[in-house]
Amino acid sequence: MTTMLEVAKRAGVSKATVSRVLSGNGYVSQETKDRVFQAIEESGYRPNLLARNLATKRTQTLGLVVTNTLYHGVYFSELLFHAARMTEEKGRQLILADGKHSADEEREAIQYLLDMRCDAIIIYPRFLSVDEMDEIIEKQEQPIMVLNRRLRKNSSQCVWSDHKASCQDAVSQLIEMGHRDIAFITGSLDSPTGIERLSGYRAALAQHQIPLRDELLVEGKWTPESGAAGVTTLLARKAQFTALVASNDDMAIGALKQLHDSGIATPGEVSVVGFDDVAIAPYIVPSLSSVRIPVTEMIKETISRLIFMLDGGEFSYQQAFPGELILRDSVIANVRA
Amino acid sequence: MTTMLEVAKRAGVSKATVSRVLSGNGYVSQETKDRVFQAIEESGYRPNLLARNLATKRTQTLGLVVTNTLYHGVYFSELLFHAARMTEEKGRQLILADGKHSADEEREAIQYLLDMRCDAIIIYPRFLSVDEMDEIIEKQEQPIMVLNRRLRKNSSQCVWSDHKASCQDAVSQLIEMGHRDIAFITGSLDSPTGIERLSGYRAALAQHQIPLRDELLVEGKWTPESGAAGVTTLLARKAQFTALVASNDDMAIGALKQLHDSGIATPGEVSVVGFDDVAIAPYIVPSLSSVRIPVTEMIKETISRLIFMLDGGEFSYQQAFPGELILRDSVIANVRA
DNA sequence: TTGTATGCGTTATCAG
DNA sequence: CTGATAACGCATACAA
């Protein structure tokens, strides 16, 4: 690899001058500029970003930690797409680190990004607790934002959606449409999101004085497979229900498939609702109703805050993003009937 | 940030010694080791990977370039999942760079990874031609592998699947099942994969002496939306067909939705086949037949080769991965009827 | 077993 | 406008 020194020699100037023409800092005459550019051209010189970043103490990169258990789902590609897009828009590069499948590995991934000297870090936690995250944030001097968790202490360094409230709201809407027997497939119950959605379901029933029936409750694991298995379990229990709420779209898709295979029509006999409103969901037949989580907006806010913090800014206010139930055929048709 | 020097001082040794205990290279007594570790603990020292990588001239990272137009699809998350998994397995980190949506930007992304001194690079090209890639590979000293393209010169530095052959094969199978009127939704025709699949369709028809009917051919753009639009176009043309082949699963999913909305049953009136066999596809109702592309194996081979090349190895043989038609309800039910 | 000195490829601070 | 030269934080060959 040809270095800056070789370019300098070839152009008959010093390293410093080459550095100047490349960075645009400091004055340098047009003719030497030309000589330097020519030397660069001839030698095929490329800057070594490791060296540059070491010297400037800035890398122009944002790090993102996500558990690979999320990689399987559709939600992930959308999350990543928007994160990459926003990052580039701010003139930075996104670096992804795999949080794998444990709190320790999540911690390691964060540490890796810090060791790589990312300017700032975004964490989409799956296993770390909010207290652990608070601790990490306080120990580190780099700006850190947490997605999808409400932190206790550094409450302005996170952006979240109130999963309990939006689930409660969605289930309430179903109830107000006349549904009384609403089955529920949870997410993994070691995940805060999973727990919050479940408690939203419980709260909605309580709010309308509908007793919770255990036979209508089944535990899933976020995957389409577990959604399908949930339906199998419900049917084996001979549970009667007119609506089914799955804690995310992937499970809802799996559940729809299983309902269909079991000869149960949707829409018609069972209304199905999911969460996240992944872009491909509306193309599932029959159309899936879903609680839309505004990922785009959340990512945007997250990255804006990080950039602002990098410029020395501070935030004093918190921000939550409400989920919104999008009704599609699977529910609407049922209501009409 | 506390540096190695401070740790050294605190432990009463030199930087070199600290470096030794950290890297495990060279002898160092147990007691000084202990002192160093304690100093590290106390000071919360963390190595600066920029400095380390600059000094060692190795970063232990593999770079991956993918266009963000792929981010939207399901295929992408699976690709990335396996890439990240394999990379970690080899004790490296994966760095993702966005190829955005043009050849220039794809080139920039590659350049960025090179400037970051990734040890090796994987390119999943979308806009760059094979000749351009060959040129890049020859100019660079880092090992580079190309996914999903058959290179002309550096033919052992790529791993591909013969899209034409597998499409021809899939369509032939439909023909042998008795189908004569087979509609086809292409991918973007500025993409080699799209072109290859189309020519496979053509070849299959020719092989069975079935004339190509233009009304059965419609151009898509890889997205579910374009798949749905394709069906709309076909129906508007009042084209008659018993089978529909979409050039990827996302479009097939969109097409299925549109067929359903138009009151056309699948399976039954129309058999639908997609490509890629993304994991979520079987959960679509009705089950979607698909030509499975062995991404996992392809990624695995790609990364194995890169690691081998990093160790100075050389490959002399090429490797193609065959696609395989997986028949599911949407086709099978039709055949039974 | 440990310390010294030099290099990795840049940037940045001074003089000139 | 340009050139030395000192960081940046770490690894490593060479001495001791």
Short mmCIF file of C-alpha atoms (C1' of nucleotides) in Angstrom, two decimals, chain D residues 2-13:
data_model
loop_
_atom_site.label_atom_id
_atom_site.label_comp_id
_atom_site.label_asym_id
_atom_site.label_seq_id
_atom_site.Cartn_x
_atom_site.Cartn_y
_atom_site.Cartn_z
"C1'" DT D 2 5.50 25.07 3.28
"C1'" DG D 3 8.43 21.88 6.12
"C1'" DA D 4 9.98 19.77 10.43
"C1'" DT D 5 8.42 17.38 14.18
"C1'" DA D 6 5.67 15.84 17.79
"C1'" DA D 7 1.62 13.39 18.96
"C1'" DC D 8 -2.08 9.34 18.41
"C1'" DG D 9 -1.88 4.30 21.17
"C1'" DC D 10 -0.07 0.16 20.40
"C1'" DA D 11 3.27 -3.84 18.77
"C1'" DT D 12 7.68 -5.71 18.33
"C1'" DA D 13 12.72 -6.40 17.35
#
